[in-house]
CSV table of C-alpha atoms in Angstrom, one decimal:
chain,number,residue,atom,x,y,z
A,30,MET,CA,8.1,-200.5,64.4
A,31,PRO,CA,11.2,-199.0,66.0
A,32,GLN,CA,13.8,-197.6,63.7
A,33,SER,CA,17.0,-199.6,63.3
A,34,VAL,CA,20.1,-198.1,64.9
A,35,THR,CA,23.5,-198.3,63.2
A,36,ARG,CA,25.9,-200.0,65.6
A,37,ARG,CA,29.0,-198.0,66.2
A,38,VAL,CA,32.1,-200.2,65.8
A,39,TYR,CA,35.1,-199.5,67.9
A,40,MET,CA,38.6,-200.4,66.8
A,41,ARG,CA,41.8,-201.5,68.5
A,42,VAL,CA,44.5,-199.8,66.4
A,43,LEU,CA,48.3,-200.2,66.3
A,44,ILE,CA,50.5,-197.5,64.8
A,45,LEU,CA,54.0,-198.3,63.8
A,46,GLY,CA,56.7,-195.7,64.4
A,47,SER,CA,58.3,-193.4,66.9
A,48,GLY,CA,59.0,-190.1,65.0
A,49,ALA,CA,57.3,-186.8,65.0
A,50,LYS,CA,55.0,-187.7,62.1
A,51,ASP,CA,54.0,-190.9,63.8
A,52,HIS,CA,53.2,-188.9,66.9
A,53,ALA,CA,51.1,-186.6,64.8
A,54,ILE,CA,49.2,-189.5,63.3
A,55,ALA,CA,48.7,-191.1,66.7
A,56,TRP,CA,47.4,-187.8,68.1
A,57,TRP,CA,44.9,-187.7,65.2
A,58,PHE,CA,43.7,-191.3,66.0
A,59,SER,CA,43.4,-190.4,69.7
A,60,LYS,CA,40.6,-187.9,68.8
A,61,SER,CA,38.5,-190.5,67.0
A,62,SER,CA,35.1,-191.4,68.4
A,63,TYR,CA,35.5,-194.9,67.0
A,64,LEU,CA,38.7,-195.8,68.9
A,65,SER,CA,38.6,-198.6,71.5
A,66,GLU,CA,42.3,-198.7,72.3
A,67,LEU,CA,45.4,-197.2,70.7
A,68,PHE,CA,48.8,-198.8,70.6
A,69,ILE,CA,52.0,-197.5,69.1
A,70,ALA,CA,55.2,-199.5,68.5
A,71,PRO,CA,57.6,-198.4,69.8
A,72,GLY,CA,56.2,-194.9,70.4
A,73,ASN,CA,58.0,-192.1,72.2
A,74,VAL,CA,58.1,-190.0,75.4
A,75,ALA,CA,54.9,-188.1,74.5
A,76,THR,CA,52.7,-190.8,72.9
A,77,ASP,CA,52.3,-192.8,76.1
A,78,GLN,CA,50.0,-190.0,77.4
A,79,PHE,CA,47.2,-191.1,75.1
A,80,ALA,CA,48.4,-194.5,73.7
A,81,ILE,CA,50.0,-197.7,75.0
A,82,ASN,CA,53.7,-197.7,73.9
A,83,LEU,CA,55.0,-201.1,72.9
A,84,GLY,CA,58.6,-200.1,73.3
A,85,SER,CA,60.2,-203.5,72.9
A,86,ILE,CA,58.7,-204.1,69.4
A,87,ASP,CA,60.8,-203.5,66.3
A,88,PRO,CA,58.2,-201.9,63.9
A,89,SER,CA,60.3,-203.2,60.9
A,90,ASP,CA,60.2,-206.8,62.0
A,91,PRO,CA,57.1,-208.5,60.4
A,92,VAL,CA,57.1,-211.4,62.9
A,93,GLU,CA,57.4,-209.1,66.0
A,94,VAL,CA,54.6,-206.9,64.7
A,95,TYR,CA,52.3,-209.8,63.9
A,96,GLU,CA,52.9,-211.4,67.4
A,97,ALA,CA,52.1,-208.0,69.0
A,98,CYS,CA,48.9,-207.8,67.0
A,99,VAL,CA,47.8,-211.3,68.2
A,100,GLU,CA,48.8,-210.6,71.8
A,101,ASN,CA,46.9,-207.2,71.9
A,102,ARG,CA,44.0,-208.3,69.8
A,103,ILE,CA,44.8,-205.6,67.2
A,104,GLU,CA,42.1,-205.0,64.6
A,105,PHE,CA,43.9,-202.5,62.3
A,106,VAL,CA,47.6,-201.6,61.7
A,107,PHE,CA,48.4,-198.1,60.5
A,108,ILE,CA,51.9,-197.6,58.8
A,109,GLY,CA,52.7,-194.1,57.8
A,110,THR,CA,56.5,-194.3,58.1
A,111,GLU,CA,58.9,-195.8,55.6
A,112,ALA,CA,60.9,-198.6,57.3
A,113,PRO,CA,58.1,-201.1,58.0
A,114,LEU,CA,56.8,-200.7,54.4
A,115,PHE,CA,60.2,-201.5,52.9
A,116,THR,CA,60.6,-204.7,55.1
A,117,GLY,CA,57.3,-206.2,53.9
A,118,VAL,CA,55.3,-205.7,57.1
A,119,ILE,CA,52.1,-204.9,55.1
A,120,ASP,CA,52.2,-208.0,53.0
A,121,TYR,CA,53.1,-210.2,56.0
A,122,LEU,CA,50.1,-208.9,58.0
A,123,ASN,CA,47.7,-209.0,55.1
A,124,GLU,CA,48.5,-212.6,54.4
A,125,ARG,CA,47.6,-213.4,58.0
A,126,GLY,CA,44.3,-211.6,57.9
A,127,ILE,CA,45.1,-208.4,59.7
A,128,PRO,CA,43.8,-205.2,57.9
A,129,THR,CA,46.5,-202.6,57.3
A,130,PHE,CA,47.0,-199.1,56.0
A,131,GLY,CA,50.0,-198.8,53.7
A,132,ALA,CA,51.7,-199.7,50.4
A,133,PRO,CA,52.5,-203.4,49.6
A,134,ARG,CA,55.8,-204.5,48.0
A,135,ARG,CA,54.5,-204.2,44.4
A,136,ALA,CA,54.1,-200.4,44.8
A,137,ILE,CA,57.4,-199.7,46.5
A,138,LYS,CA,59.2,-199.1,43.2
A,139,LEU,CA,57.4,-195.8,42.9
A,140,GLU,CA,59.7,-194.5,45.6
A,141,ALA,CA,62.6,-197.0,45.7
A,142,ASP,CA,63.3,-196.9,41.9
A,143,ARG,CA,63.4,-193.3,40.8
A,144,ASN,CA,64.2,-194.3,37.2
A,145,PHE,CA,61.0,-196.4,37.2
A,146,ALA,CA,59.1,-193.5,38.6
A,147,ARG,CA,60.4,-191.2,35.9
A,148,ALA,CA,59.5,-193.7,33.2
A,149,PHE,CA,56.0,-193.9,34.8
A,150,THR,CA,55.5,-190.2,34.6
A,151,ASP,CA,56.7,-190.3,30.9
A,152,ARG,CA,54.1,-193.0,30.1
A,153,HIS,CA,51.3,-190.9,31.6
A,154,ASN,CA,52.5,-187.5,30.3
A,155,ILE,CA,53.1,-186.1,33.8
A,156,PRO,CA,55.7,-183.2,33.9
A,157,THR,CA,59.0,-184.3,35.4
A,158,PRO,CA,62.6,-183.1,35.2
A,159,ARG,CA,64.8,-184.1,32.3
A,160,ARG,CA,67.2,-186.8,33.6
A,161,ASN,CA,69.9,-189.4,32.8
A,162,LEU,CA,70.6,-192.6,34.6
A,163,PHE,CA,74.3,-193.6,35.1
A,164,GLU,CA,75.6,-197.0,36.0
A,165,ASN,CA,79.2,-196.0,36.6
A,166,SER,CA,81.3,-192.9,37.5
A,167,ALA,CA,83.2,-192.8,34.2
A,168,ALA,CA,80.0,-192.2,32.2
A,169,LEU,CA,78.7,-189.6,34.7
A,170,GLU,CA,82.0,-187.7,34.8
A,171,LYS,CA,82.2,-187.6,31.0
A,172,PHE,CA,78.6,-186.2,30.8
A,173,LEU,CA,79.2,-183.6,33.5
A,174,ASN,CA,82.4,-182.4,31.9
A,175,ARG,CA,80.5,-181.7,28.8
A,176,HIS,CA,78.0,-179.7,30.8
A,177,LYS,CA,80.2,-177.7,33.1
A,178,GLY,CA,78.5,-175.1,35.1
A,179,GLU,CA,75.0,-176.4,34.5
A,180,HIS,CA,72.7,-176.9,37.5
A,181,PHE,CA,71.8,-180.5,38.3
A,182,VAL,CA,70.3,-182.5,41.1
A,183,LEU,CA,72.1,-185.8,41.9
A,184,LYS,CA,70.2,-188.7,43.6
A,185,SER,CA,70.7,-192.3,44.3
A,186,ASN,CA,68.4,-194.5,42.1
A,187,THR,CA,68.0,-197.0,45.0
A,188,LEU,CA,65.9,-196.7,48.1
A,189,ALA,CA,67.5,-193.8,50.1
A,190,PRO,CA,66.5,-191.0,52.3
A,191,SER,CA,65.4,-187.9,50.4
A,192,ARG,CA,68.2,-185.9,52.1
A,193,ILE,CA,70.9,-188.1,50.3
A,194,MET,CA,71.2,-185.8,47.3
A,195,LEU,CA,73.2,-182.9,45.9
A,196,ASP,CA,71.7,-179.8,44.2
A,197,SER,CA,74.6,-178.0,42.6
A,198,SER,CA,76.2,-176.4,39.6
A,199,ASN,CA,79.7,-177.3,40.7
A,200,THR,CA,80.9,-180.2,38.5
A,201,ASP,CA,83.7,-181.3,40.9
A,202,ASP,CA,81.3,-181.4,43.8
A,203,LEU,CA,78.8,-183.5,41.8
A,204,ILE,CA,81.5,-186.0,40.7
A,205,ALA,CA,82.8,-186.3,44.3
A,206,PHE,CA,79.3,-186.8,45.7
A,207,ALA,CA,78.4,-189.4,43.0
A,208,SER,CA,81.4,-191.6,44.1
A,209,ARG,CA,79.6,-192.2,47.4
A,210,LEU,CA,76.2,-192.8,45.7
A,211,PHE,CA,77.6,-195.4,43.3
A,212,GLU,CA,78.3,-197.6,46.4
A,213,ARG,CA,74.5,-198.0,46.6
A,214,GLY,CA,73.9,-198.5,42.9
A,215,PRO,CA,73.0,-196.4,39.8
A,216,VAL,CA,72.5,-192.7,40.2
A,217,LEU,CA,70.1,-190.3,38.6
A,218,LEU,CA,71.1,-186.9,37.4
A,219,GLU,CA,68.3,-184.5,36.9
A,220,GLU,CA,67.9,-180.9,35.7
A,221,HIS,CA,67.5,-178.4,38.5
A,222,VAL,CA,63.9,-177.1,38.6
A,223,LYS,CA,63.5,-173.6,40.1
A,224,GLY,CA,60.3,-172.7,41.7
A,225,MET,CA,57.9,-173.2,44.7
A,226,HIS,CA,57.8,-176.5,46.5
A,227,LEU,CA,54.4,-178.2,47.1
A,228,THR,CA,53.7,-181.4,48.8
A,229,ALA,CA,50.4,-183.1,47.8
A,230,THR,CA,49.3,-185.8,50.2
A,231,LEU,CA,46.6,-188.2,48.9
A,232,LEU,CA,44.6,-190.9,50.8
A,233,ILE,CA,44.1,-193.5,48.0
A,234,ASP,CA,42.0,-196.6,47.4
A,235,ASN,CA,41.2,-198.8,44.4
A,236,ASN,CA,38.7,-196.3,43.0
A,237,GLY,CA,40.2,-192.8,43.6
A,238,TYR,CA,41.6,-190.5,46.2
A,239,LEU,CA,41.0,-187.8,48.8
A,240,ALA,CA,43.5,-184.9,48.7
A,241,LEU,CA,44.6,-183.6,52.0
A,242,PRO,CA,45.6,-179.9,52.2
A,243,LEU,CA,48.6,-178.8,50.2
A,244,THR,CA,51.8,-177.9,52.2
A,245,SER,CA,55.1,-176.3,51.3
A,246,ASP,CA,58.1,-177.9,52.9
A,247,TYR,CA,61.5,-176.3,53.6
A,248,MET,CA,64.0,-179.0,52.6
A,249,TYR,CA,67.3,-177.3,53.1
A,250,THR,CA,69.3,-176.2,56.1
A,251,SER,CA,69.1,-172.6,55.0
A,252,GLU,CA,67.4,-170.5,52.3
A,253,GLU,CA,70.6,-170.0,50.3
A,254,LYS,CA,73.2,-172.7,49.6
A,255,GLY,CA,71.7,-175.0,52.2
A,256,ILE,CA,72.3,-178.7,52.5
A,257,PRO,CA,69.4,-181.0,51.7
A,258,THR,CA,67.6,-182.4,54.8
A,259,GLY,CA,64.5,-184.6,55.5
A,260,GLY,CA,62.6,-181.3,56.0
A,261,MET,CA,63.1,-178.4,58.4
A,262,GLY,CA,59.6,-176.9,58.4
A,263,SER,CA,56.3,-176.7,56.6
A,264,VAL,CA,53.4,-174.4,56.0
A,265,CYS,CA,49.7,-175.4,55.6
A,266,PRO,CA,47.6,-174.6,53.6
A,267,ILE,CA,49.5,-172.9,50.8
A,268,PRO,CA,48.0,-169.6,49.4
A,269,VAL,CA,48.3,-170.6,45.7
A,270,SER,CA,46.0,-169.6,42.9
A,271,ASP,CA,43.1,-171.7,41.7
A,272,GLU,CA,45.0,-172.1,38.4
A,273,ILE,CA,48.0,-173.8,40.1
A,274,ILE,CA,45.7,-176.1,42.1
A,275,ARG,CA,43.8,-177.0,38.9
A,276,SER,CA,47.1,-177.7,37.1
A,277,ALA,CA,48.4,-179.9,39.9
A,278,ARG,CA,45.2,-181.9,39.9
A,279,GLU,CA,44.9,-182.2,36.1
A,280,LEU,CA,48.6,-182.6,35.1
A,281,VAL,CA,49.9,-184.5,38.1
A,282,ILE,CA,47.4,-186.0,40.6
A,283,GLU,CA,44.7,-187.5,38.3
A,284,PRO,CA,47.2,-188.9,35.7
A,285,THR,CA,49.2,-190.5,38.6
A,286,ILE,CA,46.1,-192.2,40.1
A,287,TYR,CA,45.0,-193.4,36.7
A,288,GLY,CA,48.5,-194.7,35.9
A,289,MET,CA,48.7,-196.6,39.2
A,290,LYS,CA,45.3,-198.2,38.4
A,291,VAL,CA,46.2,-199.4,34.9
A,292,GLU,CA,49.6,-200.6,35.9
A,293,GLY,CA,48.5,-202.6,38.9
A,294,LEU,CA,50.1,-200.3,41.5
A,295,SER,CA,46.9,-199.2,43.3
A,296,TYR,CA,46.7,-199.8,47.0
A,297,LYS,CA,44.9,-198.5,50.1
A,298,GLY,CA,47.1,-196.1,51.9
A,299,VAL,CA,48.8,-192.8,51.3
A,300,LEU,CA,50.7,-191.4,48.4
A,301,THR,CA,52.8,-188.2,48.8
A,302,ILE,CA,53.9,-186.3,45.7
A,303,SER,CA,56.7,-183.8,45.9
A,304,ILE,CA,56.1,-181.1,43.3
A,305,ILE,CA,57.9,-178.0,42.2
A,306,VAL,CA,55.8,-175.3,40.4
A,307,ASN,CA,58.3,-174.0,37.9
A,308,GLU,CA,58.7,-170.4,36.6
A,309,ASN,CA,56.0,-171.1,34.0
A,310,ASN,CA,53.5,-172.2,36.7
A,311,ILE,CA,53.7,-175.8,35.5
A,312,PRO,CA,53.7,-178.4,38.4
A,313,VAL,CA,56.7,-180.8,38.0
A,314,VAL,CA,56.9,-184.1,39.9
A,315,VAL,CA,60.3,-184.5,41.6
A,316,ASP,CA,59.5,-187.5,43.8
A,317,TYR,CA,56.8,-190.0,44.8
A,318,HIS,CA,56.6,-191.3,48.4
A,319,ILE,CA,54.4,-194.2,49.3
A,320,ARG,CA,54.1,-192.9,52.9
A,321,PHE,CA,53.5,-189.6,54.8
A,322,ASN,CA,56.2,-187.0,54.7
A,323,ASP,CA,57.8,-185.2,57.6
A,324,PRO,CA,57.1,-182.4,58.5
A,325,ALA,CA,54.2,-181.9,56.1
A,326,THR,CA,52.2,-184.4,58.2
A,327,GLN,CA,52.7,-182.4,61.4
A,328,ALA,CA,51.6,-179.2,59.6
A,329,MET,CA,48.4,-180.5,58.0
A,330,ILE,CA,46.9,-182.9,60.6
A,331,PRO,CA,46.0,-180.2,63.1
A,332,LEU,CA,43.8,-178.6,60.4
A,333,ILE,CA,41.8,-181.7,59.5
A,334,GLN,CA,38.4,-182.1,61.2
A,335,ASN,CA,37.5,-185.5,59.7
A,336,ASP,CA,37.6,-188.5,62.1
A,337,ILE,CA,40.5,-190.6,60.7
A,338,ILE,CA,38.6,-193.9,61.3
A,339,ASP,CA,35.7,-192.6,59.2
A,340,LEU,CA,38.2,-192.0,56.4
A,341,LEU,CA,39.7,-195.4,56.8
A,342,LYS,CA,36.2,-197.0,56.6
A,343,ALA,CA,35.7,-195.1,53.4
A,344,MET,CA,39.0,-196.3,52.1
A,345,LYS,CA,38.1,-199.9,53.0
A,346,GLU,CA,34.9,-199.6,51.0
A,347,ASP,CA,36.7,-197.8,48.0
A,348,ARG,CA,34.7,-194.6,48.3
A,349,LEU,CA,37.3,-192.1,49.4
A,350,SER,CA,36.6,-189.9,46.3
A,351,LYS,CA,33.1,-189.4,47.6
A,352,GLU,CA,34.3,-188.1,51.0
A,353,ASN,CA,34.4,-184.3,51.8
A,354,LEU,CA,37.5,-183.1,53.5
A,355,ARG,CA,36.6,-180.8,56.4
A,356,LEU,CA,39.3,-178.3,57.5
A,357,ARG,CA,39.5,-175.9,60.4
A,358,GLU,CA,40.0,-172.3,59.5
A,359,GLY,CA,43.4,-170.8,59.7
A,360,SER,CA,47.0,-171.8,59.0
A,361,THR,CA,49.8,-173.8,60.6
A,362,VAL,CA,53.6,-173.3,60.6
A,363,ALA,CA,55.7,-176.3,61.6
A,364,VAL,CA,59.3,-175.6,62.8
A,365,VAL,CA,61.7,-178.5,63.2
A,366,ILE,CA,64.3,-178.4,66.0
A,367,ALA,CA,67.4,-180.4,65.0
A,368,SER,CA,70.6,-181.7,66.5
A,369,GLU,CA,74.0,-180.3,65.9
A,370,ASN,CA,75.5,-181.4,62.6
A,371,TYR,CA,72.2,-182.6,61.2
A,372,PRO,CA,71.8,-183.8,58.5
A,373,MET,CA,75.4,-185.0,57.8
A,374,ASN,CA,76.3,-186.5,61.1
A,375,PRO,CA,73.9,-185.5,63.9
A,376,VAL,CA,75.2,-185.5,67.4
A,377,THR,CA,73.1,-187.6,69.8
A,378,GLY,CA,73.0,-188.2,73.5
A,379,ARG,CA,72.6,-184.5,74.3
A,380,LYS,CA,70.5,-183.7,77.4
A,381,VAL,CA,67.3,-181.7,76.7
A,382,GLU,CA,66.6,-179.0,79.3
A,383,SER,CA,63.5,-179.8,81.4
A,384,VAL,CA,60.4,-179.4,79.3
A,385,ASN,CA,57.1,-178.3,80.8
A,386,PRO,CA,54.7,-181.3,80.6
A,387,ILE,CA,51.8,-179.0,79.7
A,388,LEU,CA,53.7,-178.1,76.6
A,389,LEU,CA,55.2,-181.5,75.9
A,390,TYR,CA,51.9,-183.4,76.2
A,391,ASN,CA,49.8,-180.8,74.3
A,392,THR,CA,47.6,-180.2,77.3
A,393,LEU,CA,46.3,-176.7,76.4
A,394,SER,CA,44.7,-176.1,73.0
A,395,GLN,CA,45.8,-172.4,72.8
A,396,LEU,CA,49.5,-173.5,72.8
A,397,PRO,CA,51.4,-174.8,69.8
A,398,LEU,CA,51.2,-178.5,69.2
A,399,ILE,CA,54.5,-180.4,69.9
A,400,PHE,CA,55.3,-183.5,68.0
A,401,THR,CA,58.2,-185.4,69.4
A,402,GLY,CA,60.8,-187.0,67.2
A,403,ALA,CA,64.4,-188.4,67.6
A,404,VAL,CA,64.6,-188.3,71.4
A,405,LYS,CA,64.5,-190.8,74.2
A,406,GLY,CA,63.2,-190.5,77.8
A,407,SER,CA,60.2,-191.2,80.1
A,408,ASN,CA,59.2,-187.7,81.0
A,409,GLY,CA,60.1,-184.0,80.4
A,410,ASP,CA,63.0,-184.1,82.8
A,411,ASP,CA,65.1,-186.9,81.4
A,412,ILE,CA,64.9,-186.5,77.6
A,413,VAL,CA,68.1,-187.0,75.5
A,414,THR,CA,68.5,-186.6,71.7
A,415,SER,CA,68.7,-189.8,69.7
A,416,GLY,CA,68.8,-188.6,66.1
A,417,GLY,CA,68.6,-185.6,63.8
A,418,ARG,CA,65.2,-184.0,64.0
A,419,CYS,CA,64.1,-183.9,67.6
A,420,PHE,CA,61.0,-181.8,68.0
A,421,THR,CA,58.4,-180.2,65.7
A,422,VAL,CA,56.7,-177.1,67.0
A,423,VAL,CA,53.4,-176.4,65.2
A,424,GLY,CA,52.0,-172.9,65.6
A,425,ARG,CA,48.4,-172.3,64.7
A,426,GLY,CA,46.7,-169.0,63.8
A,427,ASN,CA,44.2,-167.2,61.6
A,428,THR,CA,47.0,-166.3,59.2
A,429,ILE,CA,50.4,-167.7,58.3
A,430,SER,CA,52.0,-164.7,60.1
A,431,GLU,CA,50.1,-165.5,63.3
A,432,ALA,CA,50.9,-169.2,63.1
A,433,ASN,CA,54.6,-168.3,62.5
A,434,LEU,CA,54.6,-166.1,65.5
A,435,ASN,CA,53.0,-168.7,67.7
A,436,ALA,CA,55.5,-171.3,66.6
A,437,TYR,CA,58.6,-169.3,67.1
A,438,ARG,CA,57.4,-168.0,70.4
A,439,TYR,CA,57.9,-171.5,71.8
A,440,VAL,CA,60.9,-173.1,69.9
A,441,ASP,CA,63.3,-172.0,72.6
A,442,LYS,CA,61.4,-174.0,75.1
A,443,PHE,CA,63.2,-177.0,73.7
A,444,ARG,CA,66.9,-176.4,74.5
A,445,PHE,CA,69.9,-178.7,74.2
A,446,GLU,CA,73.5,-178.2,73.3
A,447,GLY,CA,73.9,-177.6,69.5
A,448,SER,CA,70.2,-177.4,68.8
A,449,TRP,CA,69.2,-175.3,65.8
A,450,TYR,CA,66.3,-174.5,63.5
A,451,ARG,CA,65.5,-172.4,60.5
A,452,GLU,CA,64.2,-168.9,61.3
A,453,ASP,CA,62.3,-168.3,58.1
A,454,ILE,CA,59.6,-170.9,58.0
A,455,GLY,CA,56.5,-169.3,56.4
A,456,ASN,CA,58.1,-165.9,55.7
A,457,ALA,CA,57.8,-166.2,51.9
A,458,PHE,CA,54.0,-166.7,52.2
A,459,MET,CA,53.1,-164.1,54.7
A,460,ILE,CA,52.4,-161.2,52.3
A,461,GLN,CA,50.4,-163.5,50.0
A,462,ASN,CA,48.4,-164.9,52.9
A,463,GLU,CA,47.3,-161.5,54.1
A,464,ASN,CA,46.5,-159.6,50.9
């Protein structure tokens, strides 16, 4: 008798978003051998080279997204960015029978309520900074005046971009900054943890997880006395010791996954954990994110060989923990090109000098990958800036030094008035990587 043949199933996929990490995720999907057709809402100037941009769709509007799914016969919706998660798109689609990737409302508090997240880490013995929650400015000011000169990190306890924070030992600056945060709600004051930043990105299901490669993100405008941003660069993978990797897994990742399961917070999607490895080599959790981080996503995706739809099938069947992550050899360095005055008040509407389409559309594999962010336009000749972080240039190489060189060789191909970028992405890891 003839052997049975497994039927290959092809999918019509919709990705929600328009930023550089959404571009990177869409690029990953475009390589899948299981893809029937790829849509992205709203997409950007570069994604329409390999996907159908649904430019009129608001990705944060559950009704608009659902209607687009029906009209385009979408079989799976992938949400890797934050806004659609926080407006309930996942729950709305799931209730109507459309499979999705992303965190439902019940899990949002891991990111949106930092005090809850800190209590969660306490309950599961996960290292986290010492902190205090303040409901009003008088109590905070009294506390800070008792601890003048001590180094703290001040964050909103409500849902807010990660760049809305202050890392300082100046009591007056902390008090002044807090007055703005109290307009949103309570604030969290944490001890400053000195050390190396790691970003752990996990694909998760109801039974376990698959860890994607560790990255290290550059979160400030400069190395010294910088302003917090959403991220100005990233390096992948990080040359850290087996001891640190083991500690991160045993002290942070596995207790987090266990805690989510026992507290009813598990879901099928992605969880990103921001970690600082302190001076004693202990990994300390500083934030949970229920979505992909930018620019960590742009740095790690080019190294992953797995077909993303294969991984999503494993997620659907709750067997992610049995999957093997296959990585390309080498390293990546991702450099973000930002607008003038980012992150405080980015200047928009600046004309980008003509960009070679071979570079913009990632036509040649030997060139850096370009992931397009906060810009608008229809081709490389009419692009204007529309937000803070406009392009991510991802250099690839056998070493971090080579990847760094390949990235910085091309950053000046993306020119507009007031553009800027950090010049040190990857420098701290070069010697470690090559010894």
